PDB file of N, CA and C in Angstrom:
ATOM      1  N   UNK A  21     -16.248   1.417  -8.372  1.00 92.00           N
ATOM      2  CA  UNK A  21     -15.609   2.257  -7.198  1.00 92.00           C
ATOM      3  C   UNK A  21     -15.569   3.714  -7.070  1.00 92.00           C
ATOM      4  N   UNK A  22     -16.344   4.136  -5.520  1.00 95.00           N
ATOM      5  CA  UNK A  22     -16.248   5.723  -6.006  1.00 95.00           C
ATOM      6  C   UNK A  22     -16.019   6.140  -4.216  1.00 95.00           C
ATOM      7  N   UNK A  23     -15.304   7.456  -3.979  1.00 95.00           N
ATOM      8  CA  UNK A  23     -15.277   8.025  -2.237  1.00 95.00           C
ATOM      9  C   UNK A  23     -15.763   8.205  -2.393  1.00 95.00           C
ATOM     10  N   UNK A  24     -16.529   7.587  -0.428  1.00 94.00           N
ATOM     11  CA  UNK A  24     -17.090   9.105   0.352  1.00 94.00           C
ATOM     12  C   UNK A  24     -17.443  10.081  -0.703  1.00 94.00           C
ATOM     13  N   UNK A  25     -17.922  11.091  -1.201  1.00 93.00           N
ATOM     14  CA  UNK A  25     -18.072  12.301  -1.517  1.00 93.00           C
ATOM     15  C   UNK A  25     -17.529  13.102  -0.261  1.00 93.00           C
ATOM     16  N   UNK A  26     -17.824  12.865   1.835  1.00 93.00           N
ATOM     17  CA  UNK A  26     -17.237  13.893   2.564  1.00 93.00           C
ATOM     18  C   UNK A  26     -16.642  13.408   2.700  1.00 93.00           C
ATOM     19  N   UNK A  27     -15.272  12.616   1.482  1.00 93.00           N
ATOM     20  CA  UNK A  27     -14.356  12.660   2.423  1.00 93.00           C
ATOM     21  C   UNK A  27     -13.341  13.307   1.255  1.00 93.00           C
ATOM     22  N   UNK A  28     -12.748  14.970   2.263  1.00 94.00           N
ATOM     23  CA  UNK A  28     -11.636  15.366   1.728  1.00 94.00           C
ATOM     24  C   UNK A  28     -10.283  14.806   1.803  1.00 94.00           C
ATOM     25  N   UNK A  29      -9.422  14.573   1.314  1.00 93.00           N
ATOM     26  CA  UNK A  29      -7.715  13.994   0.894  1.00 93.00           C
ATOM     27  C   UNK A  29      -6.501  15.411   0.542  1.00 93.00           C
ATOM     28  N   UNK A  30      -6.023  15.778   1.175  1.00 92.00           N
ATOM     29  CA  UNK A  30      -4.699  16.529   1.366  1.00 92.00           C
ATOM     30  C   UNK A  30      -3.980  15.278   0.235  1.00 92.00           C
ATOM     31  N   UNK A  31      -2.990  16.677  -0.005  1.00 86.00           N
ATOM     32  CA  UNK A  31      -1.982  16.215  -0.676  1.00 86.00           C
ATOM     33  C   UNK A  31      -0.826  15.649   0.132  1.00 86.00           C
ATOM     34  N   UNK A  32      -0.549  15.281   0.824  1.00 90.00           N
ATOM     35  CA  UNK A  32      -0.276  15.312   2.075  1.00 90.00           C
ATOM     36  C   UNK A  32      -0.668  13.816   2.889  1.00 90.00           C
ATOM     37  N   UNK A  33      -1.475  13.951   2.516  1.00 92.00           N
ATOM     38  CA  UNK A  33      -2.119  12.662   2.937  1.00 92.00           C
ATOM     39  C   UNK A  33      -2.818  12.769   3.986  1.00 92.00           C
ATOM     40  N   UNK A  34      -3.474  13.186   4.583  1.00 95.00           N
ATOM     41  CA  UNK A  34      -4.266  13.525   5.379  1.00 95.00           C
ATOM     42  C   UNK A  34      -5.366  13.451   4.794  1.00 95.00           C
ATOM     43  N   UNK A  35      -6.567  13.196   5.513  1.00 95.00           N
ATOM     44  CA  UNK A  35      -7.994  12.135   5.842  1.00 95.00           C
ATOM     45  C   UNK A  35      -8.767  12.652   6.605  1.00 95.00           C
ATOM     46  N   UNK A  36      -9.678  13.093   6.440  1.00 95.00           N
ATOM     47  CA  UNK A  36     -10.709  14.036   6.947  1.00 95.00           C
ATOM     48  C   UNK A  36     -12.429  13.887   6.531  1.00 95.00           C
ATOM     49  N   UNK A  37     -13.427  13.056   7.369  1.00 94.00           N
ATOM     50  CA  UNK A  37     -14.481  11.973   7.003  1.00 94.00           C
ATOM     51  C   UNK A  37     -15.762  13.919   7.740  1.00 94.00           C
ATOM     52  N   UNK A  38     -16.454  14.451   5.946  1.00 93.00           N
ATOM     53  CA  UNK A  38     -16.738  14.918   6.358  1.00 93.00           C
ATOM     54  C   UNK A  38     -18.061  14.455   7.417  1.00 93.00           C
ATOM     55  N   UNK A  39     -18.546  13.538   7.006  1.00 91.00           N
ATOM     56  CA  UNK A  39     -19.642  13.315   7.922  1.00 91.00           C
ATOM     57  C   UNK A  39     -18.485  12.417   9.206  1.00 91.00           C
ATOM     58  N   UNK A  40     -18.783  12.658   9.770  1.00 93.00           N
ATOM     59  CA  UNK A  40     -18.468  11.897  10.773  1.00 93.00           C
ATOM     60  C   UNK A  40     -17.277  12.307  11.946  1.00 93.00           C
ATOM     61  N   UNK A  41     -16.529  13.319  10.526  1.00 94.00           N
ATOM     62  CA  UNK A  41     -15.188  13.651  11.695  1.00 94.00           C
ATOM     63  C   UNK A  41     -13.816  13.620  12.107  1.00 94.00           C
ATOM     64  N   UNK A  42     -13.810  12.299  11.728  1.00 94.00           N
ATOM     65  CA  UNK A  42     -13.077  11.443  11.662  1.00 94.00           C
ATOM     66  C   UNK A  42     -11.783  11.603  11.150  1.00 94.00           C
ATOM     67  N   UNK A  43     -10.717  11.971  10.987  1.00 95.00           N
ATOM     68  CA  UNK A  43      -9.104  12.259  11.148  1.00 95.00           C
ATOM     69  C   UNK A  43      -8.578  10.936  10.227  1.00 95.00           C
ATOM     70  N   UNK A  44      -7.331  10.666   9.315  1.00 92.00           N
ATOM     71  CA  UNK A  44      -6.643   9.514   8.861  1.00 92.00           C
ATOM     72  C   UNK A  44      -5.749   9.881   8.176  1.00 92.00           C
ATOM     73  N   UNK A  45      -4.455   9.330   8.609  1.00 96.00           N
ATOM     74  CA  UNK A  45      -2.858   9.943   8.095  1.00 96.00           C
ATOM     75  C   UNK A  45      -2.786   9.159   6.860  1.00 96.00           C
ATOM     76  N   UNK A  46      -2.582   8.778   5.762  1.00 96.00           N
ATOM     77  CA  UNK A  46      -2.968   7.789   4.643  1.00 96.00           C
ATOM     78  C   UNK A  46      -1.044   7.578   4.451  1.00 96.00           C
ATOM     79  N   UNK A  47      -0.759   6.477   3.989  1.00 96.00           N
ATOM     80  CA  UNK A  47       0.954   6.212   3.780  1.00 96.00           C
ATOM     81  C   UNK A  47       1.186   6.495   2.158  1.00 96.00           C
ATOM     82  N   UNK A  48       1.532   6.294   1.565  1.00 94.00           N
ATOM     83  CA  UNK A  48       2.674   7.142   0.443  1.00 94.00           C
ATOM     84  C   UNK A  48       1.424   6.196  -0.095  1.00 94.00           C
ATOM     85  N   UNK A  49       1.614   4.108   0.593  1.00 95.00           N
ATOM     86  CA  UNK A  49       0.965   3.786  -0.796  1.00 95.00           C
ATOM     87  C   UNK A  49      -0.994   4.351  -0.922  1.00 95.00           C
ATOM     88  N   UNK A  50      -1.406   3.915   0.640  1.00 96.00           N
ATOM     89  CA  UNK A  50      -2.602   4.370   0.438  1.00 96.00           C
ATOM     90  C   UNK A  50      -2.895   5.813  -0.588  1.00 96.00           C
ATOM     91  N   UNK A  51      -2.535   6.383   0.204  1.00 95.00           N
ATOM     92  CA  UNK A  51      -2.257   7.859  -1.404  1.00 95.00           C
ATOM     93  C   UNK A  51      -2.138   7.886  -2.585  1.00 95.00           C
ATOM     94  N   UNK A  52      -1.491   7.028  -2.710  1.00 96.00           N
ATOM     95  CA  UNK A  52      -1.617   6.419  -4.754  1.00 96.00           C
ATOM     96  C   UNK A  52      -3.051   5.299  -4.535  1.00 96.00           C
ATOM     97  N   UNK A  53      -3.455   4.452  -4.170  1.00 97.00           N
ATOM     98  CA  UNK A  53      -4.611   4.262  -4.529  1.00 97.00           C
ATOM     99  C   UNK A  53      -5.735   5.492  -4.822  1.00 97.00           C
ATOM    100  N   UNK A  54      -5.766   6.019  -3.867  1.00 96.00           N
ATOM    101  CA  UNK A  54      -6.712   6.869  -3.213  1.00 96.00           C
ATOM    102  C   UNK A  54      -6.373   7.488  -4.396  1.00 96.00           C
ATOM    103  N   UNK A  55      -6.053   7.742  -4.959  1.00 94.00           N
ATOM    104  CA  UNK A  55      -6.137   9.029  -6.535  1.00 94.00           C
ATOM    105  C   UNK A  55      -6.005   7.493  -7.757  1.00 94.00           C
ATOM    106  N   UNK A  56      -5.977   6.803  -7.310  1.00 97.00           N
ATOM    107  CA  UNK A  56      -5.969   5.484  -8.388  1.00 97.00           C
ATOM    108  C   UNK A  56      -7.626   6.120  -7.950  1.00 97.00           C
ATOM    109  N   UNK A  57      -8.335   6.031  -8.227  1.00 97.00           N
ATOM    110  CA  UNK A  57      -9.503   5.390  -7.610  1.00 97.00           C
ATOM    111  C   UNK A  57     -10.386   6.805  -7.706  1.00 97.00           C
ATOM    112  N   UNK A  58      -9.518   8.011  -7.354  1.00 94.00           N
ATOM    113  CA  UNK A  58     -10.302   9.221  -7.986  1.00 94.00           C
ATOM    114  C   UNK A  58     -10.467   9.291  -9.403  1.00 94.00           C
ATOM    115  N   UNK A  59      -9.510   8.945 -10.445  1.00 96.00           N
ATOM    116  CA  UNK A  59      -8.928   8.450 -11.566  1.00 96.00           C
ATOM    117  C   UNK A  59      -9.738   7.368 -12.584  1.00 96.00           C
ATOM    118  N   UNK A  60     -11.165   6.456 -11.335  1.00 96.00           N
ATOM    119  CA  UNK A  60     -12.119   6.417 -11.773  1.00 96.00           C
ATOM    120  C   UNK A  60     -11.701   4.861 -12.236  1.00 96.00           C
ATOM    121  N   UNK A  61      -9.585   4.453 -12.246  1.00 98.00           N
ATOM    122  CA  UNK A  61      -9.580   3.584 -12.286  1.00 98.00           C
ATOM    123  C   UNK A  61     -10.114   1.722 -11.941  1.00 98.00           C
ATOM    124  N   UNK A  62      -9.858   0.951 -12.028  1.00 97.00           N
ATOM    125  CA  UNK A  62     -11.230  -0.666 -12.041  1.00 97.00           C
ATOM    126  C   UNK A  62      -9.971  -0.832 -10.672  1.00 97.00           C
ATOM    127  N   UNK A  63     -10.341  -2.167 -10.061  1.00 97.00           N
ATOM    128  CA  UNK A  63      -9.673  -3.185  -9.114  1.00 97.00           C
ATOM    129  C   UNK A  63      -8.372  -3.545 -10.075  1.00 97.00           C
ATOM    130  N   UNK A  64      -8.053  -3.670 -11.023  1.00 98.00           N
ATOM    131  CA  UNK A  64      -7.266  -4.645 -11.686  1.00 98.00           C
ATOM    132  C   UNK A  64      -6.502  -3.185 -12.415  1.00 98.00           C
ATOM    133  N   UNK A  65      -6.940  -2.512 -12.865  1.00 98.00           N
ATOM    134  CA  UNK A  65      -5.718  -0.607 -13.483  1.00 98.00           C
ATOM    135  C   UNK A  65      -5.408  -0.795 -12.360  1.00 98.00           C
ATOM    136  N   UNK A  66      -5.919  -1.034 -10.650  1.00 98.00           N
ATOM    137  CA  UNK A  66      -4.796  -0.256  -9.888  1.00 98.00           C
ATOM    138  C   UNK A  66      -4.260  -1.126  -8.996  1.00 98.00           C
ATOM    139  N   UNK A  67      -4.254  -2.840  -9.554  1.00 98.00           N
ATOM    140  CA  UNK A  67      -3.723  -3.728  -9.073  1.00 98.00           C
ATOM    141  C   UNK A  67      -2.459  -2.442 -10.159  1.00 98.00           C
ATOM    142  N   UNK A  68      -2.192  -3.404 -11.122  1.00 98.00           N
ATOM    143  CA  UNK A  68      -0.784  -3.156 -12.213  1.00 98.00           C
ATOM    144  C   UNK A  68      -0.512  -1.755 -12.211  1.00 98.00           C
ATOM    145  N   UNK A  69      -1.219  -0.314 -11.480  1.00 98.00           N
ATOM    146  CA  UNK A  69      -0.323   0.101 -11.871  1.00 98.00           C
ATOM    147  C   UNK A  69       0.281   0.461 -10.006  1.00 98.00           C
ATOM    148  N   UNK A  70      -0.112   0.268  -8.669  1.00 97.00           N
ATOM    149  CA  UNK A  70       0.397  -0.356  -7.696  1.00 97.00           C
ATOM    150  C   UNK A  70       1.871  -1.187  -7.735  1.00 97.00           C
ATOM    151  N   UNK A  71       2.262  -2.294  -8.677  1.00 98.00           N
ATOM    152  CA  UNK A  71       3.139  -3.443  -9.278  1.00 98.00           C
ATOM    153  C   UNK A  71       4.325  -2.111  -9.533  1.00 98.00           C
ATOM    154  N   UNK A  72       3.728  -1.845 -10.263  1.00 97.00           N
ATOM    155  CA  UNK A  72       4.930  -0.692 -11.338  1.00 97.00           C
ATOM    156  C   UNK A  72       5.176  -0.515 -10.614  1.00 97.00           C
ATOM    157  N   UNK A  73       4.396   0.252  -9.846  1.00 96.00           N
ATOM    158  CA  UNK A  73       5.040   2.269  -8.585  1.00 96.00           C
ATOM    159  C   UNK A  73       6.116   1.908  -8.003  1.00 96.00           C
ATOM    160  N   UNK A  74       5.770   0.649  -7.494  1.00 96.00           N
ATOM    161  CA  UNK A  74       6.171   0.163  -6.118  1.00 96.00           C
ATOM    162  C   UNK A  74       6.888  -0.987  -6.307  1.00 96.00           C
ATOM    163  N   UNK A  75       6.669  -0.893  -7.165  1.00 94.00           N
ATOM    164  CA  UNK A  75       7.155  -2.992  -7.216  1.00 94.00           C
ATOM    165  C   UNK A  75       7.578  -4.345  -7.267  1.00 94.00           C
ATOM    166  N   UNK A  76       6.311  -4.001  -6.604  1.00 96.00           N
ATOM    167  CA  UNK A  76       6.591  -5.782  -5.890  1.00 96.00           C
ATOM    168  C   UNK A  76       5.349  -6.590  -6.182  1.00 96.00           C
ATOM    169  N   UNK A  77       6.033  -7.524  -5.278  1.00 96.00           N
ATOM    170  CA  UNK A  77       4.477  -9.117  -6.556  1.00 96.00           C
ATOM    171  C   UNK A  77       3.148  -9.019  -6.426  1.00 96.00           C
ATOM    172  N   UNK A  78       2.991  -9.057  -7.525  1.00 97.00           N
ATOM    173  CA  UNK A  78       1.490  -9.793  -8.185  1.00 97.00           C
ATOM    174  C   UNK A  78       0.665  -9.928  -6.850  1.00 97.00           C
ATOM    175  N   UNK A  79       0.983 -10.900  -5.572  1.00 97.00           N
ATOM    176  CA  UNK A  79       0.154 -11.234  -4.915  1.00 97.00           C
ATOM    177  C   UNK A  79       0.443 -10.522  -3.900  1.00 97.00           C
ATOM    178  N   UNK A  80       1.510  -9.897  -2.927  1.00 96.00           N
ATOM    179  CA  UNK A  80       1.656  -9.136  -1.946  1.00 96.00           C
ATOM    180  C   UNK A  80       0.495  -7.690  -2.915  1.00 96.00           C
ATOM    181  N   UNK A  81       1.115  -7.047  -3.642  1.00 97.00           N
ATOM    182  CA  UNK A  81       0.208  -6.110  -4.283  1.00 97.00           C
ATOM    183  C   UNK A  81      -1.150  -6.232  -3.983  1.00 97.00           C
ATOM    184  N   UNK A  82      -1.188  -7.801  -4.982  1.00 98.00           N
ATOM    185  CA  UNK A  82      -3.076  -8.342  -4.471  1.00 98.00           C
ATOM    186  C   UNK A  82      -3.697  -8.226  -3.127  1.00 98.00           C
ATOM    187  N   UNK A  83      -2.821  -8.319  -1.600  1.00 97.00           N
ATOM    188  CA  UNK A  83      -3.444  -8.227  -0.784  1.00 97.00           C
ATOM    189  C   UNK A  83      -2.848  -7.621   0.011  1.00 97.00           C
ATOM    190  N   UNK A  84      -2.747  -6.179  -0.148  1.00 96.00           N
ATOM    191  CA  UNK A  84      -2.785  -5.529   0.612  1.00 96.00           C
ATOM    192  C   UNK A  84      -3.603  -4.644  -0.185  1.00 96.00           C
ATOM    193  N   UNK A  85      -3.950  -4.422  -1.274  1.00 98.00           N
ATOM    194  CA  UNK A  85      -4.937  -3.582  -2.416  1.00 98.00           C
ATOM    195  C   UNK A  85      -6.546  -3.464  -1.729  1.00 98.00           C
ATOM    196  N   UNK A  86      -6.497  -5.294  -1.374  1.00 98.00           N
ATOM    197  CA  UNK A  86      -7.951  -5.474  -1.194  1.00 98.00           C
ATOM    198  C   UNK A  86      -8.295  -5.157   0.904  1.00 98.00           C
ATOM    199  N   UNK A  87      -6.769  -5.702   1.492  1.00 97.00           N
ATOM    200  CA  UNK A  87      -6.778  -5.264   2.817  1.00 97.00           C
ATOM    201  C   UNK A  87      -7.098  -4.157   2.786  1.00 97.00           C
ATOM    202  N   UNK A  88      -6.457  -2.749   1.757  1.00 97.00           N
ATOM    203  CA  UNK A  88      -7.020  -1.909   2.008  1.00 97.00           C
ATOM    204  C   UNK A  88      -8.570  -1.207   0.995  1.00 97.00           C
ATOM    205  N   UNK A  89      -8.964  -1.523   1.049  1.00 97.00           N
ATOM    206  CA  UNK A  89     -10.372  -1.389   0.703  1.00 97.00           C
ATOM    207  C   UNK A  89     -10.899  -2.568   1.265  1.00 97.00           C
ATOM    208  N   UNK A  90     -11.654  -3.446   1.362  1.00 97.00           N
ATOM    209  CA  UNK A  90     -11.660  -3.163   3.188  1.00 97.00           C
ATOM    210  C   UNK A  90     -11.750  -2.037   3.474  1.00 97.00           C
ATOM    211  N   UNK A  91     -10.786  -1.837   4.160  1.00 95.00           N
ATOM    212  CA  UNK A  91     -10.286  -0.854   5.299  1.00 95.00           C
ATOM    213  C   UNK A  91     -11.733   0.763   5.169  1.00 95.00           C
ATOM    214  N   UNK A  92     -11.357   0.468   4.680  1.00 95.00           N
ATOM    215  CA  UNK A  92     -12.263   1.936   3.061  1.00 95.00           C
ATOM    216  C   UNK A  92     -14.206   1.920   3.917  1.00 95.00           C
ATOM    217  N   UNK A  93     -13.955   0.308   3.323  1.00 95.00           N
ATOM    218  CA  UNK A  93     -15.404  -0.285   3.619  1.00 95.00           C
ATOM    219  C   UNK A  93     -15.494  -0.002   5.008  1.00 95.00           C
ATOM    220  N   UNK A  94     -15.178  -0.793   5.641  1.00 93.00           N
ATOM    221  CA  UNK A  94     -15.369  -0.841   7.626  1.00 93.00           C
ATOM    222  C   UNK A  94     -15.951   0.329   7.923  1.00 93.00           C
ATOM    223  N   UNK A  95     -14.692   1.397   7.712  1.00 90.00           N
ATOM    224  CA  UNK A  95     -15.548   3.434   7.812  1.00 90.00           C
ATOM    225  C   UNK A  95     -15.734   4.300   7.097  1.00 90.00           C
ATOM    226  N   UNK A  96     -17.424   3.342   5.811  1.00 90.00           N
ATOM    227  CA  UNK A  96     -17.857   4.052   5.005  1.00 90.00           C
ATOM    228  C   UNK A  96     -16.729   5.063   4.251  1.00 90.00           C
ATOM    229  N   UNK A  97     -16.039   5.042   3.674  1.00 93.00           N
ATOM    230  CA  UNK A  97     -15.264   5.894   2.185  1.00 93.00           C
ATOM    231  C   UNK A  97     -15.468   5.392   1.185  1.00 93.00           C
ATOM    232  N   UNK A  98     -15.392   3.821   0.954  1.00 94.00           N
ATOM    233  CA  UNK A  98     -15.599   3.709  -0.012  1.00 94.00           C
ATOM    234  C   UNK A  98     -17.347   2.531  -1.053  1.00 94.00           C
ATOM    235  N   UNK A  99     -17.567   3.399  -1.800  1.00 87.00           N
ATOM    236  CA  UNK A  99     -18.790   3.134  -2.200  1.00 87.00           C
ATOM    237  C   UNK A  99     -19.096   1.950  -3.818  1.00 87.00           C
ATOM    238  N   UNK A 100     -18.941   1.265  -3.515  1.00 77.00           N
ATOM    239  CA  UNK A 100     -18.884  -0.354  -4.664  1.00 77.00           C
ATOM    240  C   UNK A 100     -19.752   0.369  -6.035  1.00 77.00           C
TER     241      UNK A 100
END
């Protein structure tokens, strides 16, 4: 997985897509996932990190991760 090269993200969770001009405000979980994608972690590694960091059950974590990754794809912010 790789983020769109035109996506800029601040430490506070403000995201800006330079190709479209769209901006987004990311919550703590989304910012965490983005940081793991930037670190080149696999989906499985990100899932494990989510479970540990947020003390969430694996089923909920996987569903939330898949939903967020699909949102990134919908906005052309994630390249597989």
